[in-house]
């Protein structure tokens, strides 16, 4: 009501002051009134208060909380003298949205400005470092924290423990924890997590036993660690004995089964969770859908889809993306497309999932069409995974190397993405179609992938395709050098010799296979048997 009255005052022509505009902007932010906030932005522009740093900062925060980071960045860029709160607001916004590189770049700009970073700046950038696994940068920021005397802050110390844990340096996490004069529950849970996530389960248990009052988060971190690195039965046992388990406790075990190839056990545990009346969330469904996708069990996938509708989470980004992935891996691209089109919000993972689905189902034209559509989406930019699928589609479509190279150069020059072995492999296959395998071999060295078996396998396949025996022998030798005896190599070389009627070489290759006891394994496939008795009906 207060906000409504304030807007009536603005509409009547009364001139507001900076304080009332900040108050109104914060109210729109807290209530999630985006259209009102945009109208207020227009009023601020008309009144000339956009130059007021407090009003502009409130607007930046409004756009950050509304997840319209493009507008927040533009407003920030137009400010003549943003203060450290403004910088922190935008840096934190990028971190919360998962745009960690953008957050780091902004922090570097802050460091080069005349302003000094504070504890909020450090906690945000440490979170970005942890998420990206940038240990050395995290250590540099730690040094700066010590220099500025911010290490005494519990919040900063907790962020350091978390960063070191996510970067695989549990020892550093413990060192920071032990140096703290005061510790809160987050400190204890962070050091438990740092050890559990790095397969140091004994140390994690030790900290749990030392913790004054372990809570649900403490036990969940240990369960997650055991599900990932330890014995899953022990994780289930801890779940049955822990006080106040929640959905995260159960989700960790489902994820553990899925990641270890135990889709059947994951489904059985999911049923147990369902019968125990545990509240399921979007992460429960995304985990179990991942397991179903791995075995292409479409019947069970549709059952879980019904469950997501019943729980009202089918249109969330996490579950929607998992459903698109499941239908794609089950070969049901029509259903995947319908789901993708119906999702109210999509992130880059969602786009990559549908693009990857079409790529793996041989719909190369659709991959290119979706990629062109993605390029026009505001606040989203293709990443390395996107281009893996695009370049693979170029190869499947038998596009010319010149046409595919335009996508490759777009990736490197416009998107600033460093080529991965997967990108190089697709380019090698494209060169093989045109008989340019010597050029492909040169590319391997130019990109620094000479010690990567994947690209040499691609070169071997390309050489066999175009019949270049000399380069095929070089590639085969490199694969064996890097990965040891591989039946794939011997079979390809043998087939190529046979194609060129080099029967002595064919015999020599097969003799080598016998001497080295290399055998070609029989192919196998997963199929879903109708009325499979994995679990009873769960809907």
Short mmCIF file of C-alpha atoms in Angstrom, two decimals:
data_model
loop_
_atom_site.label_atom_id
_atom_site.label_comp_id
_atom_site.label_asym_id
_atom_site.label_seq_id
_atom_site.Cartn_x
_atom_site.Cartn_y
_atom_site.Cartn_z
CA UNK A 1 0.00 0.00 0.00
CA UNK A 2 2.86 2.35 0.83
CA UNK A 3 4.42 1.68 -2.56
CA UNK A 4 1.08 2.30 -4.27
CA UNK A 5 0.72 5.66 -2.51
CA UNK A 6 4.26 6.63 -3.50
CA UNK A 7 3.51 5.88 -7.15
CA UNK A 8 0.32 7.95 -6.91
CA UNK A 9 2.46 10.83 -5.63
CA UNK A 10 4.84 10.45 -8.59
CA UNK A 11 1.94 10.37 -11.06
CA UNK A 12 0.49 13.54 -9.56
CA UNK A 13 3.61 15.43 -10.59
CA UNK A 14 5.23 15.79 -7.17
CA UNK A 15 9.02 15.96 -7.40
CA UNK A 16 10.60 13.15 -5.35
CA UNK A 17 13.93 13.32 -3.54
CA UNK A 18 16.82 10.87 -3.77
CA UNK A 19 15.88 9.14 -0.52
CA UNK A 20 12.32 8.37 -1.67
CA UNK A 21 13.58 7.09 -5.05
CA UNK A 22 16.04 4.73 -3.35
CA UNK A 23 13.23 3.54 -1.07
CA UNK A 24 10.86 2.99 -4.00
CA UNK A 25 13.50 1.12 -6.02
CA UNK A 26 14.30 -1.17 -3.11
CA UNK A 27 10.59 -1.86 -2.60
CA UNK A 28 10.19 -2.84 -6.28
CA UNK A 29 13.26 -5.08 -5.91
CA UNK A 30 11.96 -6.82 -2.77
CA UNK A 31 8.46 -7.32 -4.18
CA UNK A 32 9.70 -8.46 -7.60
CA UNK A 33 7.68 -5.76 -9.40
CA UNK A 34 9.75 -5.55 -12.56
CA UNK A 35 7.41 -3.42 -14.69
CA UNK A 36 7.01 -0.89 -11.85
CA UNK A 37 10.80 -0.81 -11.45
CA UNK A 38 11.21 -0.04 -15.15
CA UNK A 39 8.66 2.78 -14.88
CA UNK A 40 10.55 4.09 -11.87
CA UNK A 41 13.79 4.01 -13.89
CA UNK A 42 12.08 6.30 -16.45
CA UNK A 43 11.00 8.68 -13.66
CA UNK A 44 14.57 8.74 -12.33
CA UNK A 45 15.92 9.58 -15.80
CA UNK A 46 13.39 12.41 -16.19
CA UNK A 47 14.10 13.81 -12.72
CA UNK A 48 17.87 13.79 -13.31
CA UNK A 49 18.56 11.67 -10.22
CA UNK A 50 20.28 9.00 -12.31
CA UNK A 51 23.55 10.83 -11.58
CA UNK A 52 23.03 10.22 -7.85
CA UNK A 53 25.27 7.26 -6.95
CA UNK A 54 22.85 5.90 -4.30
CA UNK A 55 19.85 5.99 -6.67
CA UNK A 56 21.84 4.41 -9.52
CA UNK A 57 23.22 1.72 -7.21
CA UNK A 58 19.68 0.87 -6.10
CA UNK A 59 18.73 0.55 -9.78
CA UNK A 60 21.73 -1.68 -10.53
CA UNK A 61 20.65 -3.89 -7.61
CA UNK A 62 17.08 -3.95 -8.96
CA UNK A 63 18.22 -5.24 -12.37
CA UNK A 64 20.65 -7.72 -10.77
CA UNK A 65 17.93 -9.18 -8.54
CA UNK A 66 15.58 -9.28 -11.56
CA UNK A 67 18.30 -11.27 -13.40
CA UNK A 68 18.53 -8.68 -16.19
CA UNK A 69 22.29 -8.33 -16.00
CA UNK A 70 22.59 -6.66 -19.40
CA UNK A 71 20.60 -3.66 -18.11
CA UNK A 72 22.56 -3.67 -14.85
CA UNK A 73 25.88 -3.62 -16.74
CA UNK A 74 24.71 -0.84 -19.08
CA UNK A 75 23.55 1.31 -16.15
CA UNK A 76 26.84 0.65 -14.37
CA UNK A 77 28.84 1.64 -17.46
CA UNK A 78 26.94 4.95 -17.66
CA UNK A 79 27.74 5.89 -14.05
CA UNK A 80 30.48 8.50 -13.72
CA UNK A 81 31.62 7.52 -10.21
CA UNK A 82 30.24 4.19 -9.00
CA UNK A 83 31.14 3.42 -5.40
CA UNK A 84 32.42 0.10 -4.07
CA UNK A 85 28.84 -0.96 -3.18
CA UNK A 86 27.88 -0.56 -6.86
CA UNK A 87 30.86 -2.66 -7.95
CA UNK A 88 30.06 -5.34 -5.36
CA UNK A 89 26.39 -5.45 -6.39
CA UNK A 90 27.25 -6.19 -10.01
CA UNK A 91 30.10 -8.61 -9.20
CA UNK A 92 27.82 -10.58 -6.84
CA UNK A 93 25.08 -10.57 -9.48
CA UNK A 94 27.39 -12.19 -12.02
CA UNK A 95 28.47 -14.79 -9.43
CA UNK A 96 24.87 -15.67 -8.50
CA UNK A 97 23.94 -16.06 -12.17
CA UNK A 98 26.90 -18.39 -12.78
CA UNK A 99 28.82 -15.91 -14.98
CA UNK A 100 32.01 -16.34 -13.01
CA UNK A 101 34.43 -15.11 -15.68
CA UNK A 102 32.45 -11.86 -16.02
CA UNK A 103 32.61 -11.46 -12.23
CA UNK A 104 36.40 -11.93 -12.25
CA UNK A 105 36.86 -9.43 -15.08
CA UNK A 106 34.81 -6.86 -13.18
CA UNK A 107 36.82 -7.47 -10.00
CA UNK A 108 40.05 -6.87 -11.96
CA UNK A 109 38.60 -3.57 -13.19
CA UNK A 110 37.77 -2.64 -9.58
CA UNK A 111 41.35 -3.40 -8.57
CA UNK A 112 42.61 -1.06 -11.30
CA UNK A 113 40.27 1.76 -10.23
CA UNK A 114 40.91 4.29 -7.49
CA UNK A 115 38.60 2.40 -5.12
CA UNK A 116 39.64 -0.32 -2.68
CA UNK A 117 38.02 -3.74 -2.57
CA UNK A 118 36.30 -4.63 0.70
CA UNK A 119 35.24 -7.86 2.40
CA UNK A 120 32.12 -8.15 0.16
CA UNK A 121 34.29 -7.84 -2.97
CA UNK A 122 36.59 -10.57 -1.71
CA UNK A 123 33.82 -13.02 -0.76
CA UNK A 124 32.20 -12.65 -4.19
CA UNK A 125 35.42 -13.10 -6.17
CA UNK A 126 36.52 -16.05 -4.00
CA UNK A 127 33.24 -17.75 -4.85
CA UNK A 128 34.00 -17.23 -8.55
CA UNK A 129 37.53 -18.63 -8.12
CA UNK A 130 36.18 -21.70 -6.33
CA UNK A 131 33.55 -22.36 -8.99
CA UNK A 132 36.15 -22.10 -11.78
CA UNK A 133 38.85 -24.01 -9.85
CA UNK A 134 41.32 -21.12 -10.13
CA UNK A 135 43.59 -22.01 -7.21
CA UNK A 136 46.48 -19.66 -8.08
CA UNK A 137 44.20 -16.66 -8.50
CA UNK A 138 42.50 -17.59 -5.23
CA UNK A 139 45.88 -17.59 -3.51
CA UNK A 140 46.69 -14.14 -4.93
CA UNK A 141 43.40 -12.81 -3.57
CA UNK A 142 44.17 -14.47 -0.22
CA UNK A 143 47.46 -12.52 -0.14
CA UNK A 144 45.59 -9.28 -0.82
CA UNK A 145 43.11 -10.13 1.97
CA UNK A 146 45.99 -10.55 4.42
CA UNK A 147 47.53 -7.28 3.20
CA UNK A 148 44.29 -5.38 3.83
CA UNK A 149 43.73 -7.07 7.21
CA UNK A 150 40.45 -8.67 6.15
CA UNK A 151 41.43 -12.21 7.21
CA UNK A 152 39.92 -11.58 10.66
CA UNK A 153 36.43 -11.48 9.10
CA UNK A 154 34.57 -14.76 9.68
CA UNK A 155 32.70 -14.33 6.39
CA UNK A 156 35.94 -13.86 4.41
CA UNK A 157 37.64 -16.79 6.18
CA UNK A 158 34.64 -19.01 5.44
CA UNK A 159 34.87 -18.00 1.78
CA UNK A 160 38.57 -18.89 1.75
CA UNK A 161 37.85 -22.33 3.23
CA UNK A 162 35.18 -22.92 0.58
CA UNK A 163 37.40 -21.67 -2.26
CA UNK A 164 40.34 -23.88 -1.30
CA UNK A 165 38.05 -26.88 -0.91
CA UNK A 166 36.51 -26.41 -4.36
CA UNK A 167 39.98 -25.96 -5.86
CA UNK A 168 41.11 -29.32 -4.45
CA UNK A 169 43.35 -27.90 -1.71
CA UNK A 170 41.84 -29.31 1.49
CA UNK A 171 45.08 -28.75 3.41
CA UNK A 172 44.85 -24.99 2.81
CA UNK A 173 41.20 -25.08 3.91
CA UNK A 174 42.24 -26.69 7.20
CA UNK A 175 45.06 -24.15 7.64
CA UNK A 176 42.62 -21.23 7.28
CA UNK A 177 40.11 -22.95 9.59
CA UNK A 178 42.72 -23.55 12.30
CA UNK A 179 43.89 -19.91 12.15
CA UNK A 180 40.41 -18.54 12.87
CA UNK A 181 39.93 -17.04 16.33
CA UNK A 182 36.16 -17.44 16.11
CA UNK A 183 34.23 -20.06 14.16
CA UNK A 184 30.55 -20.28 13.32
CA UNK A 185 28.56 -23.29 12.00
CA UNK A 186 29.37 -22.21 8.42
CA UNK A 187 33.10 -22.45 9.22
CA UNK A 188 32.71 -26.03 10.47
CA UNK A 189 30.48 -27.07 7.59
CA UNK A 190 32.85 -25.50 5.07
CA UNK A 191 35.87 -27.42 6.35
CA UNK A 192 33.85 -30.65 6.51
CA UNK A 193 32.78 -30.06 2.90
CA UNK A 194 36.34 -29.23 1.82
CA UNK A 195 37.53 -32.61 3.06
CA UNK A 196 34.50 -34.64 1.97
CA UNK A 197 34.60 -33.24 -1.57
CA UNK A 198 38.26 -34.15 -1.90
CA UNK A 199 37.90 -37.80 -0.85
CA UNK A 200 39.29 -37.14 2.66
CA UNK A 201 36.41 -38.86 4.42
CA UNK A 202 38.30 -39.71 7.62
CA UNK A 203 39.28 -36.06 8.13
CA UNK A 204 35.70 -34.99 7.41
CA UNK A 205 34.42 -37.42 10.06
CA UNK A 206 36.98 -36.07 12.55
CA UNK A 207 35.73 -32.52 12.07
CA UNK A 208 32.12 -33.69 12.38
CA UNK A 209 32.90 -35.29 15.76
CA UNK A 210 34.71 -32.12 16.92
CA UNK A 211 31.89 -29.79 15.82
CA UNK A 212 29.96 -28.50 18.85
CA UNK A 213 26.50 -28.93 17.33
CA UNK A 214 26.46 -30.68 13.93
CA UNK A 215 23.43 -29.78 11.84
CA UNK A 216 21.73 -31.21 8.76
CA UNK A 217 24.20 -29.46 6.44
CA UNK A 218 27.12 -31.13 8.28
CA UNK A 219 25.69 -34.60 7.76
CA UNK A 220 24.68 -33.84 4.17
CA UNK A 221 28.25 -32.91 3.24
CA UNK A 222 29.50 -36.23 4.61
CA UNK A 223 26.74 -38.21 2.90
CA UNK A 224 27.60 -36.47 -0.37
CA UNK A 225 31.30 -37.33 0.11
CA UNK A 226 30.55 -40.98 0.88
CA UNK A 227 28.16 -41.23 -2.07
CA UNK A 228 30.91 -39.91 -4.34
CA UNK A 229 34.03 -41.58 -2.95
CA UNK A 230 33.06 -44.08 -0.27
CA UNK A 231 30.61 -46.91 0.26
CA UNK A 232 27.05 -46.05 -0.77
CA UNK A 233 25.63 -48.46 1.80
CA UNK A 234 27.46 -46.48 4.51
CA UNK A 235 25.89 -43.30 3.14
CA UNK A 236 22.43 -44.88 3.32
CA UNK A 237 23.16 -46.02 6.88
CA UNK A 238 24.17 -42.48 7.92
CA UNK A 239 20.99 -41.13 6.32
CA UNK A 240 18.88 -43.51 8.42
CA UNK A 241 20.62 -42.38 11.64
CA UNK A 242 21.06 -38.62 11.09
CA UNK A 243 18.77 -36.11 12.80
CA UNK A 244 16.37 -34.17 10.55
CA UNK A 245 17.34 -35.42 7.08
CA UNK A 246 16.00 -33.35 4.19
CA UNK A 247 15.65 -33.80 0.44
CA UNK A 248 19.33 -32.90 -0.09
CA UNK A 249 20.32 -35.88 2.08
CA UNK A 250 18.39 -38.25 -0.17
CA UNK A 251 19.41 -36.46 -3.40
CA UNK A 252 23.12 -37.04 -2.68
CA UNK A 253 22.59 -40.81 -2.57
CA UNK A 254 20.49 -40.85 -5.75
CA UNK A 255 23.23 -38.83 -7.49
CA UNK A 256 25.85 -41.24 -6.13
CA UNK A 257 24.06 -44.25 -7.64
CA UNK A 258 23.58 -42.45 -10.98
CA UNK A 259 27.22 -41.35 -11.20
CA UNK A 260 28.39 -44.91 -10.52
CA UNK A 261 26.22 -46.38 -13.25
CA UNK A 262 23.59 -47.73 -10.84
CA UNK A 263 20.44 -46.40 -12.52
CA UNK A 264 18.38 -49.37 -11.28
CA UNK A 265 19.49 -48.80 -7.66
CA UNK A 266 18.83 -45.07 -8.06
CA UNK A 267 15.26 -45.81 -9.19
CA UNK A 268 14.72 -48.16 -6.25
CA UNK A 269 16.03 -45.55 -3.84
CA UNK A 270 13.83 -42.92 -5.52
CA UNK A 271 10.83 -45.17 -4.87
CA UNK A 272 11.89 -45.51 -1.21
CA UNK A 273 12.11 -41.72 -0.97
CA UNK A 274 8.64 -41.43 -2.54
CA UNK A 275 7.11 -43.96 -0.12
CA UNK A 276 8.78 -42.24 2.85
CA UNK A 277 6.89 -39.03 1.99
CA UNK A 278 10.10 -37.02 1.68
CA UNK A 279 9.51 -33.75 -0.12
CA UNK A 280 11.12 -34.06 -3.55
CA UNK A 281 12.63 -31.00 -5.20
CA UNK A 282 13.90 -30.10 -8.65
CA UNK A 283 17.32 -31.61 -7.90
CA UNK A 284 15.73 -34.96 -6.97
CA UNK A 285 14.09 -35.16 -10.37
CA UNK A 286 17.06 -33.86 -12.35
CA UNK A 287 19.28 -36.54 -10.76
CA UNK A 288 16.93 -39.44 -11.39
CA UNK A 289 16.22 -38.23 -14.93
CA UNK A 290 19.96 -38.23 -15.58
CA UNK A 291 20.12 -41.89 -14.56
CA UNK A 292 17.17 -42.77 -16.77
CA UNK A 293 18.77 -40.93 -19.70
CA UNK A 294 21.97 -42.97 -19.28
CA UNK A 295 20.09 -46.23 -19.87
CA UNK A 296 17.55 -44.74 -22.33
CA UNK A 297 14.61 -46.12 -20.31
CA UNK A 298 11.84 -44.08 -21.94
CA UNK A 299 8.97 -45.75 -20.02
CA UNK A 300 10.44 -44.77 -16.69
CA UNK A 301 11.32 -41.36 -18.07
CA UNK A 302 7.69 -40.68 -18.88
CA UNK A 303 6.65 -41.84 -15.42
CA UNK A 304 9.09 -39.44 -13.77
CA UNK A 305 7.91 -36.69 -16.14
CA UNK A 306 4.40 -37.22 -14.76
CA UNK A 307 5.81 -36.90 -11.24
CA UNK A 308 7.46 -33.57 -12.09
CA UNK A 309 4.12 -32.24 -13.35
CA UNK A 310 2.43 -33.45 -10.16
CA UNK A 311 5.04 -31.67 -8.04
CA UNK A 312 4.85 -28.53 -10.18
CA UNK A 313 8.55 -28.43 -11.08
CA UNK A 314 8.40 -29.54 -14.72
CA UNK A 315 8.88 -26.00 -16.05
CA UNK A 316 11.84 -25.05 -13.88
CA UNK A 317 15.12 -24.63 -15.77
CA UNK A 318 16.84 -27.50 -13.92
CA UNK A 319 14.08 -30.09 -14.38
CA UNK A 320 13.08 -28.84 -17.84
CA UNK A 321 16.67 -29.23 -19.03
CA UNK A 322 16.90 -32.72 -17.49
CA UNK A 323 13.67 -33.74 -19.26
CA UNK A 324 14.97 -32.44 -22.60
CA UNK A 325 18.17 -34.42 -22.03
CA UNK A 326 16.27 -37.58 -21.11
CA UNK A 327 13.98 -37.49 -24.17
CA UNK A 328 16.96 -36.67 -26.42
CA UNK A 329 19.01 -39.62 -25.16
CA UNK A 330 15.99 -41.87 -25.57
CA UNK A 331 15.77 -40.78 -29.21
CA UNK A 332 12.46 -38.93 -28.74
CA UNK A 333 13.47 -35.63 -30.35
CA UNK A 334 9.91 -34.52 -31.13
CA UNK A 335 9.05 -34.62 -27.42
CA UNK A 336 12.36 -32.96 -26.55
CA UNK A 337 11.60 -30.12 -29.00
CA UNK A 338 8.10 -29.60 -27.61
CA UNK A 339 9.46 -29.46 -24.07
CA UNK A 340 12.24 -27.09 -25.04
CA UNK A 341 9.82 -24.74 -26.76
CA UNK A 342 7.44 -24.73 -23.78
CA UNK A 343 10.03 -23.84 -21.14
CA UNK A 344 9.40 -20.28 -19.86
CA UNK A 345 13.11 -19.77 -19.08
CA UNK A 346 16.17 -21.35 -20.66
CA UNK A 347 19.84 -21.03 -19.77
CA UNK A 348 22.89 -21.97 -21.85
CA UNK A 349 22.83 -25.53 -20.47
CA UNK A 350 19.27 -25.93 -21.78
CA UNK A 351 20.31 -24.71 -25.22
CA UNK A 352 23.38 -26.96 -25.26
CA UNK A 353 21.22 -29.91 -24.24
CA UNK A 354 18.77 -29.58 -27.14
CA UNK A 355 21.60 -28.82 -29.60
CA UNK A 356 23.54 -31.85 -28.34
CA UNK A 357 20.40 -33.99 -28.58
CA UNK A 358 19.94 -33.17 -32.26
CA UNK A 359 23.66 -33.65 -32.89
CA UNK A 360 23.66 -37.14 -31.36
CA UNK A 361 20.46 -38.08 -33.22
CA UNK A 362 21.94 -37.06 -36.56
CA UNK A 363 19.80 -33.93 -37.10
CA UNK A 364 22.68 -31.74 -38.21
CA UNK A 365 20.56 -29.13 -40.01
CA UNK A 366 18.60 -28.57 -36.80
CA UNK A 367 21.86 -28.14 -34.86
CA UNK A 368 22.91 -25.29 -37.16
CA UNK A 369 19.44 -23.71 -37.05
CA UNK A 370 19.34 -23.77 -33.24
CA UNK A 371 22.87 -22.39 -33.05
CA UNK A 372 21.91 -19.42 -35.23
CA UNK A 373 18.86 -18.90 -33.02
CA UNK A 374 21.00 -19.03 -29.87
CA UNK A 375 23.29 -16.29 -31.18
CA UNK A 376 20.36 -13.85 -31.10
CA UNK A 377 19.34 -14.62 -27.49
CA UNK A 378 20.05 -11.71 -25.17
CA UNK A 379 22.56 -12.29 -22.33
CA UNK A 380 23.56 -15.74 -23.66
CA UNK A 381 26.71 -16.58 -25.60
CA UNK A 382 27.70 -19.98 -27.04
CA UNK A 383 30.45 -21.77 -25.11
CA UNK A 384 32.93 -24.52 -25.93
CA UNK A 385 30.29 -27.26 -25.56
CA UNK A 386 28.02 -25.49 -28.05
CA UNK A 387 30.78 -25.41 -30.65
CA UNK A 388 31.67 -29.09 -30.08
CA UNK A 389 28.18 -29.95 -31.32
CA UNK A 390 28.17 -27.37 -34.12
CA UNK A 391 31.49 -28.56 -35.56
CA UNK A 392 30.37 -32.20 -35.23
CA UNK A 393 27.22 -31.26 -37.17
CA UNK A 394 29.37 -29.66 -39.88
CA UNK A 395 31.20 -32.97 -40.26
CA UNK A 396 28.01 -35.06 -40.32
CA UNK A 397 26.54 -32.67 -42.91
CA UNK A 398 29.72 -33.07 -44.98
CA UNK A 399 30.10 -29.30 -45.11
CA UNK A 400 33.20 -27.86 -46.74
CA UNK A 401 36.18 -27.18 -44.52
CA UNK A 402 35.97 -23.47 -45.41
CA UNK A 403 32.35 -23.24 -44.19
CA UNK A 404 33.11 -25.10 -40.96
CA UNK A 405 36.23 -23.02 -40.41
CA UNK A 406 34.02 -19.92 -40.23
CA UNK A 407 32.38 -21.39 -37.11
CA UNK A 408 35.80 -22.32 -35.74
CA UNK A 409 37.10 -18.77 -36.22
CA UNK A 410 33.90 -17.35 -34.74
CA UNK A 411 34.54 -19.48 -31.64
CA UNK A 412 38.16 -18.38 -31.26
CA UNK A 413 38.08 -14.77 -32.42
CA UNK A 414 34.59 -13.53 -31.49
CA UNK A 415 33.71 -15.69 -28.47
CA UNK A 416 37.26 -15.91 -27.08
CA UNK A 417 37.05 -19.69 -26.57
CA UNK A 418 40.28 -21.70 -26.57
CA UNK A 419 39.98 -24.78 -28.81
CA UNK A 420 39.60 -28.12 -27.03
CA UNK A 421 40.66 -31.53 -28.40
CA UNK A 422 37.02 -32.19 -29.35
CA UNK A 423 36.97 -29.09 -31.58
CA UNK A 424 40.27 -30.10 -33.16
CA UNK A 425 39.00 -33.64 -33.79
CA UNK A 426 35.98 -32.39 -35.75
CA UNK A 427 38.16 -30.11 -37.83
CA UNK A 428 40.52 -33.02 -38.55
CA UNK A 429 37.59 -35.17 -39.73
CA UNK A 430 36.46 -32.34 -42.00
CA UNK A 431 39.97 -32.07 -43.47
CA UNK A 432 39.98 -35.84 -43.94
CA UNK A 433 36.81 -35.56 -46.09
CA UNK A 434 38.76 -33.28 -48.42
CA UNK A 435 41.98 -35.31 -48.31
CA UNK A 436 43.95 -32.64 -46.42
CA UNK A 437 45.31 -34.87 -43.65
CA UNK A 438 48.81 -33.39 -43.83
CA UNK A 439 47.22 -30.03 -43.03
CA UNK A 440 45.33 -31.72 -40.19
CA UNK A 441 48.56 -33.13 -38.74
CA UNK A 442 50.06 -29.63 -38.80
CA UNK A 443 46.99 -28.29 -36.98
CA UNK A 444 47.55 -30.74 -34.10
CA UNK A 445 50.97 -29.26 -33.41
CA UNK A 446 49.82 -25.66 -33.94
CA UNK A 447 47.12 -26.06 -31.28
CA UNK A 448 49.45 -27.88 -28.88
CA UNK A 449 47.56 -31.20 -28.86
CA UNK A 450 50.49 -33.44 -29.83
CA UNK A 451 50.18 -35.34 -26.50
CA UNK A 452 46.43 -35.93 -26.79
CA UNK A 453 45.35 -39.37 -27.93
CA UNK A 454 41.86 -38.18 -28.98
CA UNK A 455 43.12 -35.96 -31.82
CA UNK A 456 45.52 -38.63 -33.10
CA UNK A 457 42.62 -41.10 -33.20
CA UNK A 458 40.69 -38.56 -35.27
CA UNK A 459 43.67 -38.17 -37.59
CA UNK A 460 43.98 -41.95 -37.91
CA UNK A 461 40.31 -42.22 -38.88
CA UNK A 462 40.64 -39.33 -41.34
CA UNK A 463 43.76 -40.88 -42.90
CA UNK A 464 42.01 -44.21 -43.37
CA UNK A 465 39.01 -42.41 -44.93
CA UNK A 466 41.15 -40.70 -47.57
CA UNK A 467 43.61 -43.59 -47.89
CA UNK A 468 46.80 -41.84 -46.74
CA UNK A 469 48.79 -44.83 -45.45
CA UNK A 470 51.85 -42.82 -44.44
CA UNK A 471 50.04 -40.43 -42.09
CA UNK A 472 47.79 -43.25 -40.85
CA UNK A 473 50.89 -45.15 -39.69
CA UNK A 474 52.22 -42.01 -37.94
CA UNK A 475 48.86 -41.44 -36.20
CA UNK A 476 48.56 -45.12 -35.19
CA UNK A 477 52.05 -45.05 -33.65
CA UNK A 478 51.14 -41.90 -31.64
CA UNK A 479 47.91 -43.43 -30.33
CA UNK A 480 49.76 -46.57 -29.17
CA UNK A 481 52.51 -44.42 -27.63
CA UNK A 482 50.01 -42.29 -25.70
CA UNK A 483 47.31 -44.85 -24.82
CA UNK A 484 48.96 -48.24 -25.15
CA UNK A 485 47.76 -51.14 -27.29
CA UNK A 486 44.28 -50.39 -28.58
CA UNK A 487 42.20 -52.78 -30.69
CA UNK A 488 40.65 -49.76 -32.44
CA UNK A 489 44.06 -48.83 -33.89
CA UNK A 490 44.95 -52.31 -35.13
CA UNK A 491 41.53 -52.90 -36.69
CA UNK A 492 41.60 -49.58 -38.57
CA UNK A 493 45.15 -50.10 -39.85
CA UNK A 494 44.38 -53.69 -40.84
CA UNK A 495 41.26 -52.61 -42.72
CA UNK A 496 43.18 -49.87 -44.53
CA UNK A 497 45.91 -52.30 -45.61
CA UNK A 498 43.22 -54.67 -46.84
CA UNK A 499 41.54 -51.87 -48.80
CA UNK A 500 44.83 -51.24 -50.60
CA UNK A 501 45.43 -55.01 -51.02
CA UNK A 502 48.57 -54.94 -48.87
CA UNK A 503 47.96 -58.47 -47.62
CA UNK A 504 51.42 -58.92 -46.12
CA UNK A 505 50.85 -55.84 -43.95
CA UNK A 506 47.39 -57.12 -43.01
CA UNK A 507 48.93 -60.39 -41.83
CA UNK A 508 51.67 -58.53 -39.96
CA UNK A 509 49.13 -56.35 -38.14
CA UNK A 510 47.04 -59.35 -37.10
CA UNK A 511 50.17 -61.14 -35.93
CA UNK A 512 51.02 -58.12 -33.78
CA UNK A 513 47.53 -58.30 -32.25
CA UNK A 514 48.09 -61.94 -31.35
CA UNK A 515 51.53 -61.30 -29.88
CA UNK A 516 50.24 -58.41 -27.77
CA UNK A 517 47.00 -60.24 -26.91
CA UNK A 518 44.82 -57.49 -28.33
CA UNK A 519 41.31 -58.69 -29.14
CA UNK A 520 38.38 -56.97 -30.77
CA UNK A 521 35.52 -56.93 -28.29
CA UNK A 522 32.02 -57.81 -29.43
CA UNK A 523 29.60 -54.86 -29.63
CA UNK A 524 26.84 -54.56 -27.06
CA UNK A 525 23.77 -52.31 -26.68
CA UNK A 526 21.32 -51.42 -23.92
CA UNK A 527 17.65 -52.04 -24.68
CA UNK A 528 14.58 -51.44 -22.55
CA UNK A 529 12.44 -54.57 -22.15
CA UNK A 530 8.69 -53.94 -21.99
CA UNK A 531 7.20 -54.45 -18.51
CA UNK A 532 10.69 -54.36 -16.98
CA UNK A 533 10.44 -54.91 -13.22
CA UNK A 534 12.91 -52.23 -12.11
CA UNK A 535 10.45 -50.63 -9.72
CA UNK A 536 6.68 -50.65 -9.26
CA UNK A 537 4.60 -47.73 -10.47
CA UNK A 538 5.57 -44.52 -8.69
CA UNK A 539 2.86 -42.15 -9.86
#
